[in-house]
Tab-separated table of C-alpha atoms and ligand atoms in Angstrom:
chain	number	residue	atom	x	y	z
A	473	MET	CA	0.000	0.000	0.000
A	474	SER	CA	1.256	3.480	-0.767
A	475	ILE	CA	0.040	6.833	0.462
A	476	ILE	CA	0.719	9.829	-1.751
A	477	ALA	CA	0.097	13.311	-0.334
A	478	VAL	CA	-0.152	16.260	-2.704
A	479	VAL	CA	0.806	19.283	-0.640
A	480	GLY	CA	1.753	22.901	-1.117
A	481	ASN	CA	2.112	26.236	0.534
A	482	LYS	CA	0.442	28.295	-2.196
A	483	GLY	CA	-3.003	28.325	-3.728
A	484	GLY	CA	-3.758	27.351	-7.291
A	485	THR	CA	-0.502	25.567	-8.054
A	486	GLY	CA	-2.213	22.466	-9.424
A	487	LYS	CA	-2.440	20.206	-6.365
A	488	THR	CA	-5.970	18.983	-6.993
A	489	THR	CA	-5.307	18.557	-10.712
A	490	LEU	CA	-2.216	16.504	-9.959
A	491	ALA	CA	-3.913	14.446	-7.223
A	492	LEU	CA	-6.812	13.518	-9.509
A	493	ASN	CA	-4.599	12.670	-12.468
A	494	ILE	CA	-1.997	10.720	-10.511
A	495	ALA	CA	-4.830	8.692	-8.979
A	496	ALA	CA	-6.326	8.151	-12.438
A	497	ALA	CA	-2.910	7.026	-13.722
A	498	LEU	CA	-2.702	4.440	-10.944
A	499	ALA	CA	-6.227	3.245	-11.716
A	500	GLN	CA	-5.209	3.019	-15.371
A	501	ARG	CA	-2.558	0.501	-14.342
A	502	GLY	CA	-5.265	-1.620	-12.800
A	503	ASP	CA	-4.418	-0.720	-9.199
A	504	SER	CA	-7.111	-0.074	-6.656
A	505	VAL	CA	-6.910	3.585	-5.683
A	506	VAL	CA	-8.949	6.106	-3.737
A	507	ILE	CA	-8.584	9.866	-3.340
A	508	VAL	CA	-9.027	11.517	0.035
A	509	ASP	CA	-10.083	15.138	-0.108
A	510	ALA	CA	-8.410	16.756	2.882
A	511	ASP	CA	-9.106	20.297	1.690
A	512	PRO	CA	-12.141	22.091	3.173
A	513	GLN	CA	-12.638	23.675	-0.299
A	514	GLN	CA	-13.543	20.137	-1.453
A	515	SER	CA	-12.501	20.690	-5.063
A	516	ALA	CA	-11.489	17.066	-5.588
A	517	TYR	CA	-14.859	15.936	-4.265
A	518	GLN	CA	-16.610	18.410	-6.551
A	519	TRP	CA	-14.554	17.230	-9.519
A	520	ARG	CA	-15.677	13.664	-8.933
A	521	LEU	CA	-19.322	14.718	-8.545
A	522	THR	CA	-19.179	16.550	-11.871
A	523	GLY	CA	-18.146	13.519	-13.895
A	524	ALA	CA	-19.995	10.352	-14.784
A	525	ASP	CA	-19.563	7.431	-12.399
A	526	ASP	CA	-17.867	5.213	-14.949
A	527	ASN	CA	-15.437	7.818	-16.267
A	528	GLY	CA	-12.359	6.314	-14.662
A	529	VAL	CA	-11.729	8.950	-12.008
A	530	PRO	CA	-11.233	7.029	-8.762
A	531	ALA	CA	-13.645	7.544	-5.877
A	532	VAL	CA	-13.116	10.666	-3.795
A	533	VAL	CA	-13.764	10.452	-0.077
A	534	ALA	CA	-14.083	13.501	2.174
A	535	ALA	CA	-12.034	13.072	5.336
A	536	ALA	CA	-15.086	13.405	7.586
A	537	MET	CA	-13.968	11.282	10.538
A	538	GLY	CA	-10.479	12.734	10.647
A	539	LEU	CA	-7.724	12.248	8.138
A	540	ASP	CA	-5.758	9.706	10.097
A	541	LYS	CA	-8.683	7.319	10.626
A	542	THR	CA	-9.980	7.808	7.094
A	543	VAL	CA	-6.644	7.112	5.413
A	544	ARG	CA	-5.885	4.098	7.587
A	545	ALA	CA	-9.330	2.594	6.975
A	546	LEU	CA	-9.091	3.130	3.199
A	547	GLY	CA	-5.562	1.786	3.152
A	548	GLU	CA	-6.917	-1.594	4.291
A	549	ALA	CA	-8.954	-1.897	1.106
A	550	HIS	CA	-6.891	-0.084	-1.529
A	551	ALA	CA	-3.424	-0.339	-3.006
A	552	HIS	CA	-2.998	3.448	-3.074
A	553	VAL	CA	-4.472	6.393	-1.217
A	554	VAL	CA	-3.904	9.836	-2.757
A	555	ILE	CA	-4.498	12.779	-0.411
A	556	ASP	CA	-5.328	16.221	-1.802
A	557	CYS	CA	-4.278	18.836	0.764
A	558	PRO	CA	-5.293	22.444	1.408
A	559	PRO	CA	-3.026	25.241	0.135
A	560	SER	CA	-1.146	25.814	3.364
A	561	ILE	CA	1.483	23.727	5.036
A	562	LYS	CA	0.262	25.169	8.346
A	563	ALA	CA	-3.105	23.451	7.902
A	564	THR	CA	-3.563	20.529	10.285
A	565	GLN	CA	-4.617	18.322	7.349
A	566	ALA	CA	-1.347	18.974	5.502
A	567	GLU	CA	0.767	18.087	8.500
A	568	GLN	CA	-1.303	14.956	9.170
A	569	ALA	CA	-1.004	13.940	5.533
A	570	LEU	CA	2.780	14.306	5.695
A	571	THR	CA	2.830	12.163	8.821
A	572	LEU	CA	0.941	9.388	7.037
A	573	ALA	CA	2.425	9.535	3.543
A	574	ASP	CA	5.114	7.493	1.809
A	575	HIS	CA	5.408	10.093	-0.944
A	576	ALA	CA	4.742	13.816	-0.994
A	577	LEU	CA	4.319	15.639	-4.291
A	578	VAL	CA	4.721	19.409	-4.144
A	579	PRO	CA	3.523	21.143	-7.311
A	580	VAL	CA	5.192	24.520	-7.723
A	581	GLN	CA	4.460	27.143	-10.354
A	582	PRO	CA	7.380	28.687	-12.219
A	583	SER	CA	7.823	31.744	-10.034
A	584	PRO	CA	10.538	32.552	-7.510
A	585	MET	CA	7.984	33.321	-4.781
A	586	ASP	CA	6.440	29.922	-5.234
A	587	LEU	CA	9.813	28.249	-5.036
A	588	TRP	CA	10.706	30.128	-1.860
A	589	ALA	CA	7.448	29.019	-0.271
A	590	THR	CA	8.641	25.416	-0.467
A	591	THR	CA	11.340	25.983	2.162
A	592	HIS	CA	8.575	25.882	4.799
A	593	ILE	CA	7.513	22.498	3.475
A	594	ALA	CA	11.041	21.137	3.666
A	595	LYS	CA	11.224	22.316	7.287
A	596	VAL	CA	7.955	20.634	8.241
A	597	ILE	CA	9.084	17.411	6.567
A	598	GLU	CA	12.343	17.517	8.540
A	599	ARG	CA	10.462	18.160	11.774
A	600	LEU	CA	8.188	15.187	11.089
A	601	ARG	CA	11.102	12.959	10.040
A	602	PRO	CA	11.319	11.093	13.397
A	603	GLU	CA	7.603	10.282	13.174
A	604	ASN	CA	7.681	9.436	9.478
A	605	PRO	CA	11.178	8.421	8.383
A	606	ARG	CA	9.958	6.809	5.139
A	607	LEU	CA	8.501	9.973	3.572
A	608	ARG	CA	10.043	10.934	0.204
A	609	ALA	CA	9.143	14.345	-1.131
A	610	LEU	CA	9.442	15.610	-4.694
A	611	ILE	CA	8.870	19.084	-6.044
A	612	VAL	CA	6.930	18.944	-9.307
A	613	MET	CA	7.278	21.921	-11.614
A	614	SER	CA	3.687	22.720	-12.499
A	615	GLN	CA	1.998	24.760	-15.224
A	616	LEU	CA	5.271	25.113	-17.075
A	617	GLU	CA	5.399	27.167	-20.229
A	618	PRO	CA	8.564	25.899	-21.857
A	619	ARG	CA	8.921	28.827	-24.223
A	620	THR	CA	9.313	31.329	-21.383
A	621	THR	CA	12.698	32.088	-19.884
A	622	LEU	CA	11.272	31.805	-16.395
A	623	SER	CA	10.079	28.250	-16.960
A	624	ARG	CA	13.458	27.334	-18.457
A	625	LEU	CA	15.321	28.788	-15.491
A	626	MET	CA	13.117	27.192	-12.870
A	627	PRO	CA	14.606	23.703	-12.709
A	628	GLU	CA	18.002	25.291	-12.112
A	629	ALA	CA	16.642	27.572	-9.374
A	630	ALA	CA	14.734	24.689	-7.827
A	631	ALA	CA	17.930	22.649	-7.662
A	632	GLU	CA	19.073	25.040	-4.914
A	633	LEU	CA	16.178	23.985	-2.713
A	634	ASP	CA	16.176	21.463	0.090
A	635	LEU	CA	13.809	19.100	-1.692
A	636	PRO	CA	14.574	17.116	-4.860
A	637	VAL	CA	12.860	18.201	-8.071
A	638	ALA	CA	11.150	15.673	-10.331
A	639	ALA	CA	12.653	15.448	-13.796
A	640	ALA	CA	9.123	15.199	-15.169
A	641	GLY	CA	7.373	18.578	-15.104
A	642	ILE	CA	3.737	19.337	-15.847
A	643	ARG	CA	3.111	21.807	-18.662
A	644	ARG	CA	0.314	24.339	-18.672
A	645	ARG	CA	-2.242	22.822	-21.028
A	646	SER	CA	-5.857	23.843	-21.501
A	647	ILE	CA	-6.896	20.180	-21.518
A	648	HIS	CA	-6.401	20.141	-17.736
A	649	ARG	CA	-9.086	22.799	-17.315
A	650	HIS	CA	-11.394	21.084	-19.791
A	651	CYS	CA	-11.047	17.821	-17.933
A	652	ALA	CA	-11.900	19.465	-14.610
A	653	LEU	CA	-14.982	20.972	-16.233
A	654	GLU	CA	-16.050	17.549	-17.463
A	655	GLY	CA	-15.115	15.724	-14.261
A	656	ARG	CA	-12.569	13.564	-16.051
A	657	SER	CA	-8.870	12.916	-15.919
A	658	VAL	CA	-6.583	13.494	-18.890
A	659	PHE	CA	-6.580	9.719	-19.373
A	660	GLN	CA	-10.225	9.908	-20.444
A	661	ALA	CA	-9.620	12.727	-22.908
A	662	GLY	CA	-8.422	10.568	-25.794
A	663	LYS	CA	-5.901	12.094	-28.185
A	664	ARG	CA	-6.458	15.593	-26.776
A	665	GLY	CA	-5.150	14.417	-23.429
A	666	ALA	CA	-2.330	12.200	-24.663
A	667	ASP	CA	0.582	14.605	-24.053
A	668	ALA	CA	-0.695	15.594	-20.615
A	669	ALA	CA	-1.276	11.939	-19.748
A	670	ALA	CA	2.272	11.055	-20.820
A	671	GLU	CA	3.665	13.649	-18.395
A	672	ILE	CA	1.650	12.226	-15.528
A	673	GLN	CA	2.800	8.693	-16.402
A	674	GLN	CA	6.409	9.858	-16.441
A	675	LEU	CA	6.012	11.414	-13.029
A	676	LEU	CA	4.450	8.258	-11.672
A	677	THR	CA	7.340	6.148	-12.938
A	678	GLU	CA	9.775	8.553	-11.339
A	679	LEU	CA	7.852	8.552	-8.068
A	680	PHE	CA	8.113	4.810	-7.656
A	681	ASP	CA	11.701	4.718	-8.928
A	682	HIS	CA	12.525	7.034	-6.051
A	683	GLY	CA	11.542	4.285	-3.671
B	1903	ATP	N1	-1.023	21.857	-15.876
B	1903	ATP	C1	-2.052	22.711	-15.935
B	1903	ATP	N2	-2.345	23.348	-17.081
B	1903	ATP	C2	-3.379	24.232	-17.178
B	1903	ATP	N3	-4.165	24.541	-16.154
B	1903	ATP	C3	-3.938	23.945	-14.959
B	1903	ATP	C4	-2.870	22.997	-14.780
B	1903	ATP	N4	-2.883	22.577	-13.494
B	1903	ATP	C5	-3.902	23.227	-12.903
B	1903	ATP	N5	-4.539	24.047	-13.763
B	1903	ATP	C6	-5.671	24.951	-13.505
B	1903	ATP	O1	-5.229	25.891	-12.515
B	1903	ATP	C7	-6.258	26.114	-11.567
B	1903	ATP	C8	-5.773	25.672	-10.180
B	1903	ATP	O2	-5.555	24.273	-10.213
B	1903	ATP	P1	-5.870	23.345	-8.961
B	1903	ATP	O3	-7.253	23.597	-8.454
B	1903	ATP	O4	-5.507	21.967	-9.344
B	1903	ATP	O5	-4.815	23.940	-7.949
B	1903	ATP	P2	-4.736	23.739	-6.378
B	1903	ATP	O6	-3.314	23.885	-6.028
B	1903	ATP	O7	-5.429	22.489	-5.991
B	1903	ATP	O8	-5.590	24.978	-5.854
B	1903	ATP	P3	-5.960	25.232	-4.305
B	1903	ATP	O9	-4.717	25.730	-3.684
B	1903	ATP	O10	-7.047	26.265	-4.397
B	1903	ATP	O11	-6.414	23.929	-3.743
B	1903	ATP	C9	-7.461	25.339	-12.059
B	1903	ATP	O12	-8.244	26.187	-12.845
B	1903	ATP	C10	-6.858	24.238	-12.909
B	1903	ATP	O13	-7.734	23.770	-13.901
B	1904	MG	MG1	-6.862	22.140	-4.549
């Protein structure tokens, strides 16, 4: 069983989008996976409600009885639990998720301020290390626009940070917004979603290669 927490210290970086699509990628492999919505905004939950039941987006469960209990209970029945966290590392849910998780994915937009905000996450992870020594965290460059200088410079800037950066980045693509609107993942978007889906698959491979 693996627990993947998608965390961040900024709003709108792409946490929910990544959580949904990573979960869909795992389901695509034939694994049993469930998403836990640990964000009071409940966007993941909403996303799932929007789509048809058989559209391949894994079930989304709101962490009503407390994140710890919810994740442990779901972990008994599923191969993977993906937790979508609120946009602050100070939120209780984010800290709990980092205590439970095997992997943390930290989507970061290509902006220096967003990169700097990750230092708080690295500190929390270090503080929780005695409680959760197995946690591996990866920064994921999100909403990249490869033609801009800023996006090109980001991986280099991110290399200075305390957390490793995934080689696979996520580009800004309108298909992500379309899929949210339709309650799907990019894996259900056919050809239109193929490039976005390939990026998510690459990230998934890297995630499990990391241990
Ligand atoms: N790779 C992408 N390409 C294009 N649009 C994206 C991408 N990732 C996310 N978005 C869009 O950016 C917005 C924010 O994404 P999302 O809700 O996933 O971020 P979030 O980090 O979960 O936000 P919050 O902090 O509010 O929970 C949404 O409109 C989403 O559709
Ligand atoms: Mg979100």
